[in-house]
XYZ file of C-alpha atoms in Angstrom:
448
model
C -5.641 59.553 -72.313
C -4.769 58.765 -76.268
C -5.238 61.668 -78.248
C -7.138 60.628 -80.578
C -9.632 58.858 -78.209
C -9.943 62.218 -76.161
C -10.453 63.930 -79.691
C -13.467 61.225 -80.591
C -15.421 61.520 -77.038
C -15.047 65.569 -76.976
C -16.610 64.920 -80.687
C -19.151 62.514 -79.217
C -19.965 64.947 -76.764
C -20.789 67.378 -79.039
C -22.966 65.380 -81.068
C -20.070 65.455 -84.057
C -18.799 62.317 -85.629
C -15.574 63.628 -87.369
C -13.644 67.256 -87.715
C -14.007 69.124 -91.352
C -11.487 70.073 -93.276
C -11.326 73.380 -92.068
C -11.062 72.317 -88.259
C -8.310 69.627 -89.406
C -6.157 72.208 -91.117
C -6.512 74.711 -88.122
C -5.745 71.783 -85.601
C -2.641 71.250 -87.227
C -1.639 74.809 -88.002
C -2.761 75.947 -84.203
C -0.131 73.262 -82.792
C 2.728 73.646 -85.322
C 2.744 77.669 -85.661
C 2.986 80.568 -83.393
C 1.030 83.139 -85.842
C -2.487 81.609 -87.152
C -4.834 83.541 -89.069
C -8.538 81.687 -89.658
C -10.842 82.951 -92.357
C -13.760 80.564 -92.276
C -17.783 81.888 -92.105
C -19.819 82.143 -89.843
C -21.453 78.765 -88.671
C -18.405 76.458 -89.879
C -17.511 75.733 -86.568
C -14.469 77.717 -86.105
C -15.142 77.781 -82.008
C -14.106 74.179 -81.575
C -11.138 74.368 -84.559
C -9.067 76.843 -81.559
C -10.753 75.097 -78.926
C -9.382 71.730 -79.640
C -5.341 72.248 -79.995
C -5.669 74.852 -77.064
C -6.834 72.231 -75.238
C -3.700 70.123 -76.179
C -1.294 72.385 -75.388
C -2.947 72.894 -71.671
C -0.918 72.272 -68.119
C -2.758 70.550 -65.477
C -0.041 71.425 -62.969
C -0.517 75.324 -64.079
C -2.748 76.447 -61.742
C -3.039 80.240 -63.360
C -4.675 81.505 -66.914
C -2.976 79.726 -69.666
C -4.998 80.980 -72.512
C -6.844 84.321 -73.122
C -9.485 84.574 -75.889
C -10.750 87.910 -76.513
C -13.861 88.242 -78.139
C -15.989 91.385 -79.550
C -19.249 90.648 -77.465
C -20.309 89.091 -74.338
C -22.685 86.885 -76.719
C -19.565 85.219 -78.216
C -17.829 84.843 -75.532
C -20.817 83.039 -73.621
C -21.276 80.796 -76.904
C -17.349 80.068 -76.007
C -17.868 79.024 -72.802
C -20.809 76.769 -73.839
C -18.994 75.010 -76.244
C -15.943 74.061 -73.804
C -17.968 73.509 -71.411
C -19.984 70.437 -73.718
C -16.281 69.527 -74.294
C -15.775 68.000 -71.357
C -12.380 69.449 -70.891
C -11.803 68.848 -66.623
C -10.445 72.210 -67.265
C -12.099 75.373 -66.264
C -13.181 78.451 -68.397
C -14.926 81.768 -67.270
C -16.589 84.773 -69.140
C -15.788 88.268 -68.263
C -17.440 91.005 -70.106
C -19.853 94.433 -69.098
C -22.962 94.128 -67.966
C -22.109 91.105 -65.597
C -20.748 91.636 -61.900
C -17.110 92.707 -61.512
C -17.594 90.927 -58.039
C -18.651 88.095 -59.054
C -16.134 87.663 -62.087
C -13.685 88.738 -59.355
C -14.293 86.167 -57.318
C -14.826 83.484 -59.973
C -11.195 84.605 -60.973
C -10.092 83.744 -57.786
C -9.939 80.335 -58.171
C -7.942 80.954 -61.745
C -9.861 79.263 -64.980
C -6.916 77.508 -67.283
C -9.072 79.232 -70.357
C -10.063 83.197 -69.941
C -12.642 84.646 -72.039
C -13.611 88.190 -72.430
C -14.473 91.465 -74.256
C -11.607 93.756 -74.647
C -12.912 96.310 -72.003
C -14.096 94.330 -69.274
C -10.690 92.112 -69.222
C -8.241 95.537 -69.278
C -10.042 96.125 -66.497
C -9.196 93.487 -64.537
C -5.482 93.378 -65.536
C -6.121 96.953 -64.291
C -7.345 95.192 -61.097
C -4.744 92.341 -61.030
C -7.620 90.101 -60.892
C -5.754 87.002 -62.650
C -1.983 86.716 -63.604
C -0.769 87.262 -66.762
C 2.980 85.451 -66.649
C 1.336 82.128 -68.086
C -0.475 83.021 -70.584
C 1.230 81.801 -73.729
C -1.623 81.821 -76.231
C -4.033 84.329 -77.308
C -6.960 83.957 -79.420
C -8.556 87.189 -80.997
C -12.149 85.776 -82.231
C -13.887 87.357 -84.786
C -11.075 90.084 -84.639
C -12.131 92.127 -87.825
C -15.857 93.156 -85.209
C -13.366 93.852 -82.860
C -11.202 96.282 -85.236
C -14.593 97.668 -86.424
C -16.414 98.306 -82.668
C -13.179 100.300 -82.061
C -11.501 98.309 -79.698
C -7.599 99.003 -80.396
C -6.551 100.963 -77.018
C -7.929 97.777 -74.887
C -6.571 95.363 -77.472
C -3.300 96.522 -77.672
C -3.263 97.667 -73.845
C -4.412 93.844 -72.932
C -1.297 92.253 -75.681
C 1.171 94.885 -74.506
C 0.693 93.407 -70.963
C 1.071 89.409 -72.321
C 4.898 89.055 -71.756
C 5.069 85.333 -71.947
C 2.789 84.745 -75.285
C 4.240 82.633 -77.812
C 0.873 81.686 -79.836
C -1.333 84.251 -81.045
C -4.498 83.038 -83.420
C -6.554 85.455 -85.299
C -10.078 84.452 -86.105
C -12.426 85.904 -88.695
C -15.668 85.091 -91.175
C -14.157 88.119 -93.603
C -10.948 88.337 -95.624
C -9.181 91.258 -96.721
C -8.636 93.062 -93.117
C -5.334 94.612 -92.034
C -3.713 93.365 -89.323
C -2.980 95.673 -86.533
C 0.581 95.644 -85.703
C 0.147 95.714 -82.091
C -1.145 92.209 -82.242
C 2.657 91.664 -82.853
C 1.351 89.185 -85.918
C 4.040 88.299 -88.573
C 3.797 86.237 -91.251
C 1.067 83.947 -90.371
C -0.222 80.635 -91.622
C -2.907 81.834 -93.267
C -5.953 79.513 -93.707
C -8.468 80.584 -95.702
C -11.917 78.693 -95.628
C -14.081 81.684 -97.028
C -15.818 80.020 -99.995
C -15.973 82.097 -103.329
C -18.933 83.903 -104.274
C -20.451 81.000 -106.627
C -20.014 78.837 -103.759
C -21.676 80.207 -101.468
C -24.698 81.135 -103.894
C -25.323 77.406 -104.192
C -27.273 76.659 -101.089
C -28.398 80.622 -100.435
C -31.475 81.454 -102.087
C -32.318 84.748 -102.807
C -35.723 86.468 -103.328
C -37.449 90.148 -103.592
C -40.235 90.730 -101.833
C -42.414 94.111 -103.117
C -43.816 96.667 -100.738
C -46.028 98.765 -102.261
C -46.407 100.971 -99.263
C -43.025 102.698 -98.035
C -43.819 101.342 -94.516
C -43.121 97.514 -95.238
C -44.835 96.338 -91.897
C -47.765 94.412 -93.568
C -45.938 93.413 -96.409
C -43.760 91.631 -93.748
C -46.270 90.445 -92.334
C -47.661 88.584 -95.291
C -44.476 87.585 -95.999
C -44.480 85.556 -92.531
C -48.046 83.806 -93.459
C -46.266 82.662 -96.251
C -43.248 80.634 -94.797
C -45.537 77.709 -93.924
C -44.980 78.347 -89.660
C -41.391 78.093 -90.090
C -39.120 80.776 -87.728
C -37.205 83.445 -89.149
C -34.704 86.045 -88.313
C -35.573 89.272 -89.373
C -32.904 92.264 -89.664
C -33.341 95.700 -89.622
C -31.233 98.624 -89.074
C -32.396 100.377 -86.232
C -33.079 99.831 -82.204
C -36.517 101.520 -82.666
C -37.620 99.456 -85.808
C -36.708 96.076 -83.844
C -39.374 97.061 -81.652
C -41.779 98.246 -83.655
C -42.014 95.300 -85.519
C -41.797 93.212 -83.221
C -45.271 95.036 -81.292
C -46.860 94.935 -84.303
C -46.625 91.444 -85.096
C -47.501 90.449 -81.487
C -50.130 92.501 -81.982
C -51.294 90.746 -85.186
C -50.744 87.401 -83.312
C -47.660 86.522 -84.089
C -45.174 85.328 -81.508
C -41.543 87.449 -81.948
C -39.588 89.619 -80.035
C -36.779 91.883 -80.541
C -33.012 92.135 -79.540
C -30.195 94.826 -79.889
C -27.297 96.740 -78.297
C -29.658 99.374 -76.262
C -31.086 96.498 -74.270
C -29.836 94.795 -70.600
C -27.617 91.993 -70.833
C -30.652 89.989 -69.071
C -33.327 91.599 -71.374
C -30.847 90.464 -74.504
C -30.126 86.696 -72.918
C -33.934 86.279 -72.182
C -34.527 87.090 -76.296
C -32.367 84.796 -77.439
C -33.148 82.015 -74.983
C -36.840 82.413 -76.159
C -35.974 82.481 -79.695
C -33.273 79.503 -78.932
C -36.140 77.088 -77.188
C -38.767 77.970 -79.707
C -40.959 79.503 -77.232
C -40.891 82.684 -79.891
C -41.379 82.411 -83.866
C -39.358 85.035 -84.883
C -36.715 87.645 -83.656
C -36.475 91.062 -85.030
C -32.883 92.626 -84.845
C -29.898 94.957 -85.632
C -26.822 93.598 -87.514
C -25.651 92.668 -83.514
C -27.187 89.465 -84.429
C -25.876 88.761 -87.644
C -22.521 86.663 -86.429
C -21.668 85.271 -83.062
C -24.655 84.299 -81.689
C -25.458 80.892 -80.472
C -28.710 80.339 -82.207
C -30.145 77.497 -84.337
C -29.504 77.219 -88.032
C -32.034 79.518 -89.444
C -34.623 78.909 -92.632
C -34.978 82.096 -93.009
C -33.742 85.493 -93.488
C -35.755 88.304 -93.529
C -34.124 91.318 -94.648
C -36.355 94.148 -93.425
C -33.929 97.254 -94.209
C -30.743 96.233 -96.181
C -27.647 97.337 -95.016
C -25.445 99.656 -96.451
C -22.174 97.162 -96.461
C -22.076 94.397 -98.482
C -20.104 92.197 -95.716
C -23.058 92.773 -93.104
C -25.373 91.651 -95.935
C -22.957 88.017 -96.179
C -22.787 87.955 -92.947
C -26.654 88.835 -92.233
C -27.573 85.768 -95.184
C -24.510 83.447 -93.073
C -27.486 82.673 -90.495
C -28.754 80.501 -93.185
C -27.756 78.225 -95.706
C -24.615 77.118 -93.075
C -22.693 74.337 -94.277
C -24.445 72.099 -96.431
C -27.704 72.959 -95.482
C -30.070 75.241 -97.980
C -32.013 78.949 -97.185
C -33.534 81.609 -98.654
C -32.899 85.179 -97.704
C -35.593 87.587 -98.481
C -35.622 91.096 -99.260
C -38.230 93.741 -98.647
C -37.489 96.599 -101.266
C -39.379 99.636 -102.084
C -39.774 101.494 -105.247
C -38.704 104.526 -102.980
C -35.171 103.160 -101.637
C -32.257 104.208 -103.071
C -30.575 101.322 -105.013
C -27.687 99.393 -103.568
C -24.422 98.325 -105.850
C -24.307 94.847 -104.797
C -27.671 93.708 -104.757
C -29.063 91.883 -108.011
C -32.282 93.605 -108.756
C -32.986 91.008 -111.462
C -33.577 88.483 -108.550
C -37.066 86.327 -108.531
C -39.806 88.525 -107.269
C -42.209 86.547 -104.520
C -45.634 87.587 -103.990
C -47.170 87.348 -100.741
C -50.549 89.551 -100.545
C -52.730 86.459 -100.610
C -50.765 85.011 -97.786
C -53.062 85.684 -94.478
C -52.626 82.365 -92.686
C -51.268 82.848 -88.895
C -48.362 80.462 -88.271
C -48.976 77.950 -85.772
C -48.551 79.027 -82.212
C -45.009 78.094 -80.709
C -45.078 74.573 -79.065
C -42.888 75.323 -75.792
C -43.330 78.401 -73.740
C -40.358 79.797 -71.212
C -40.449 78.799 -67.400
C -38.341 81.622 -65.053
C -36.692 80.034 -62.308
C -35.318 82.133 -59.509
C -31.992 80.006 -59.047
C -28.445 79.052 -60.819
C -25.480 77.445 -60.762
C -24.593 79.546 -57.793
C -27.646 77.735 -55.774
C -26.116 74.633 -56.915
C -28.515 73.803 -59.253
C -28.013 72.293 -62.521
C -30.420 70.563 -65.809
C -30.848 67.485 -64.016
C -32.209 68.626 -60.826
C -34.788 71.050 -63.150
C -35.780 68.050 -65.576
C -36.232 65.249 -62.208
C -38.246 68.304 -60.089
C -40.591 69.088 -63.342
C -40.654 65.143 -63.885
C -41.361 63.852 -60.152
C -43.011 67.237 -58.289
C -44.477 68.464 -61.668
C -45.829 65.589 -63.065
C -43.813 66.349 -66.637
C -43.446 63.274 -69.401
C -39.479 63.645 -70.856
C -41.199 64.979 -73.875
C -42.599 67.698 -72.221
C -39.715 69.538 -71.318
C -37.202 71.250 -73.700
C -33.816 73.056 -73.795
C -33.002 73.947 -70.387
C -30.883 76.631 -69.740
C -28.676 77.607 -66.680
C -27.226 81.244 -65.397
C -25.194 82.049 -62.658
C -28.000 83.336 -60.770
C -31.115 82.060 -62.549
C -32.287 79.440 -64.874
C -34.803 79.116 -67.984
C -36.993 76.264 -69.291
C -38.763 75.175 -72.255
C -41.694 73.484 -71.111
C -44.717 72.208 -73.929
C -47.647 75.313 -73.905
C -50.158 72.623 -72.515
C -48.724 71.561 -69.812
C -47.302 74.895 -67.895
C -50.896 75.615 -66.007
C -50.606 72.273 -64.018
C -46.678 72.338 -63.900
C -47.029 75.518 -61.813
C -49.986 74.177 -60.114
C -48.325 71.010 -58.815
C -44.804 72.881 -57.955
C -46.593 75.580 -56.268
C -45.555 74.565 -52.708
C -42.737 72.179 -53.438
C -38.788 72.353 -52.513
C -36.130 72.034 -55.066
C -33.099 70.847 -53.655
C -34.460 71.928 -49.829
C -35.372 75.550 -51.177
C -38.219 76.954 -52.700
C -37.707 78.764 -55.726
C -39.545 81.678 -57.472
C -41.066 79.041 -60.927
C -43.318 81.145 -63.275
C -43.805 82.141 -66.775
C -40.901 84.000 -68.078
C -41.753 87.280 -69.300
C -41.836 88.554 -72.205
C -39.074 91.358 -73.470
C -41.850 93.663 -74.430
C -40.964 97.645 -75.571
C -40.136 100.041 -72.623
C -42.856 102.990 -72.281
C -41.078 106.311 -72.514
């Protein structure tokens, strides 16, 4: 196929008309040099600006691992996946990472993917295991590296390069500047591209705004603040596990429909979150700084900065969930009189008040349907959307973002419709088999 027509339908695909400047640059860089390094932020669409000359440079007759990206958590990696997959490559990816079964990866592996993805620990592992071959992998992508570097990663990362023998393309990936490169990435002299815009730049579509507590414990302030956005969702970043979840009960408790994610939970209590949040079944998710970068979630209004963090960087990258691109956001801060004053926040910023605000949001429009089945049962979107159409008497416009696992899958399905969607499925036969179709729970706090 002509290049450039393969480039326009993968774009087409992905609901893009044409590449930005950043993904042109890297397109050209990727192709032409053997040591990239990619500074662009978060939400710039740095995923498809590797994605796109790796596919290029791709073998149809190798039947083996041709490319290994190694990402700092399974949430990046699975964003990865979803992205090539929307590509429309022919080619076939797979996601290794802890917290998912070894057997199953194993066996997936089997059948070798062209493009590997995985965090550093669960892939040493299976070169451990000699699970895949490593004698044709020639390039290496390191995504969001500098997390990587920071979460401590080195032995794996330098175990898992030390084992590459036939690399000859390495790309390093990053939304922050100013990190050192480790020298067992074997990195010399790269290209450097460097799409991180200057601080007055950035300002221009970020809004940012103080919100007063006067009590130390900021929970109703928050929750004023929240009446006051006019129903519109929000991300909301604290800097503990515990305070996630306290929140997060509290405003369910006040009516308000959030939930919380961080590093203590499952992997399926963490995907279940963010698919909630993602299909707007829930308002509002409460989280650590795990959620400030490489999450596949929708371009946010909002940020809510419960607890500020004690690194500038995490504070960009926190505010990065908003005000992407071209679009605008505010980012607010809760601050009390109490809290010890941080060097690079502007104290002199507007001040918002939000007592009066006591208006609920609106209810979410969509609630989460749990089906008891996956791409393993061989099922896929279209068999969900024509059983909830033809056995569950559904409209189109009464279904939203569908969502498919290995083993299960997830639906958005409109709040006033789900008690006769279950009714009418009750005894029915998807594909020949009766699944287990009901109300997805809700990640609610753990009793001790």
């Amino acid at each position: 196929m002509n290049q450039n027509r393969q480039t326009h339908d993968i774009l087409s695909n992905l609901g893009f008309k044409d590449l930005n400047e950043m993904q042109t640059a890297a397109h050209e860089a990727i192709l032409e040099d053997n040591n990239v390094l990619l500074l662009s932020p978060t939400g710039s669409g740095k995923t498809l600006a590797f994605l796109l000359p790796i596919l290029e440079m791709l073998q149809p007759e190798i039947l083996s691992v041709q490319c290994l990206i190694i990402v700092p958590s399974r949430e990046l990696g699975l964003q990865i996946e979803q992205v090539w997959k929307k590509m429309g490559t022919g080619f076939k990816t797979n996601v290794c990472y802890g917290g998912h079964s070894i057997d199953t990866e194993i066996k997936n592996l089997s059948s070798p993917p062209a493009v590997l993805i995985g965090t550093p620990g669960r892939i040493a592992d299976h070169i451990d295991r000699g699970t895949f071959r490593t004698d044709k992998i020639e390039t290496l992508v390191l995504d969001e590296f500098d997390k990587s570097l920071q979460l401590g990663f080195h032995e794996e990362m330098s175990y898992i390069i030390g084992k590459l023998s036939k690399l000859n393309k390495r790309i390093l990936v990053s939304a922050t500047s100013d990190i050192e490169i480790p020298r067992y990435t074997r990195v010399v002299n790269p290209t450097v591209l460097d799409f991180i815009p200057k601080e007055e730049e950035q300002a221009s579509n970020l809004t940012l705004k103080m919100v007063v507590s006067k009590e130390k414990d900021k929970i109703n302030t928050l929750f004023h603040l929240i009446c006051s956005l006019k129903s519109q969702s929000a991300l909301i970043f604290c800097n503990h596990r515990e305070a996630a979840e306290r929140i997060s009960d509290h405003l369910n408790a006040k009516g308000i429909y959030a939930t919380y994610y961080h590093g203590g939970m499952d992997q399926e209590e963490r995907e279940r979150a963010l698919i909630q949040f993602r299909n707007g079944s829930v308002s509002y998710l409460i989280t650590t700084d795990l959620a400030a970068r490489g999450l596949d979630i929708p371009e946010m209004k909002n940020v809510i900065h419960y607890h500020l963090p004690l690194k500038e960087d995490e504070f960009t990258h926190r505010n990065g969930r908003t005000a992407r691109m071209l679009a605008s956001g505010t980012a607010y801060l809760l601050i009390h009189e109490s809290e010890k004053k941080l060097d690079y926040i502007d104290y002199e910023m507007p001040v918002l008040n939000v007592e009066n605000a006591k208006s609920l949001p609106k209810p979410p429009e969509f609630q989460t349907i749990y089906i008891s089945g996956g791409k393993k049962n061989k099922l896929n979107k279209i068999d969900i959307v024509g059983f909830f159409s033809q056995k569950g008497k559904l409209e189109k416009g009464d279904i939203g973002l569908i969502e498919v696992k290995d083993f299960i899958s997830f639906a958005a399905v409109k709040y006033g419709k789900v008690k006769d969607l279950l009714k009418n499925i009750r005894d029915e036969k998807m594909k020949g088999k009766k699944f287990k179709i009901e109300v997805a729970r809700k990640v609610i706090k753990k009793e001790e």
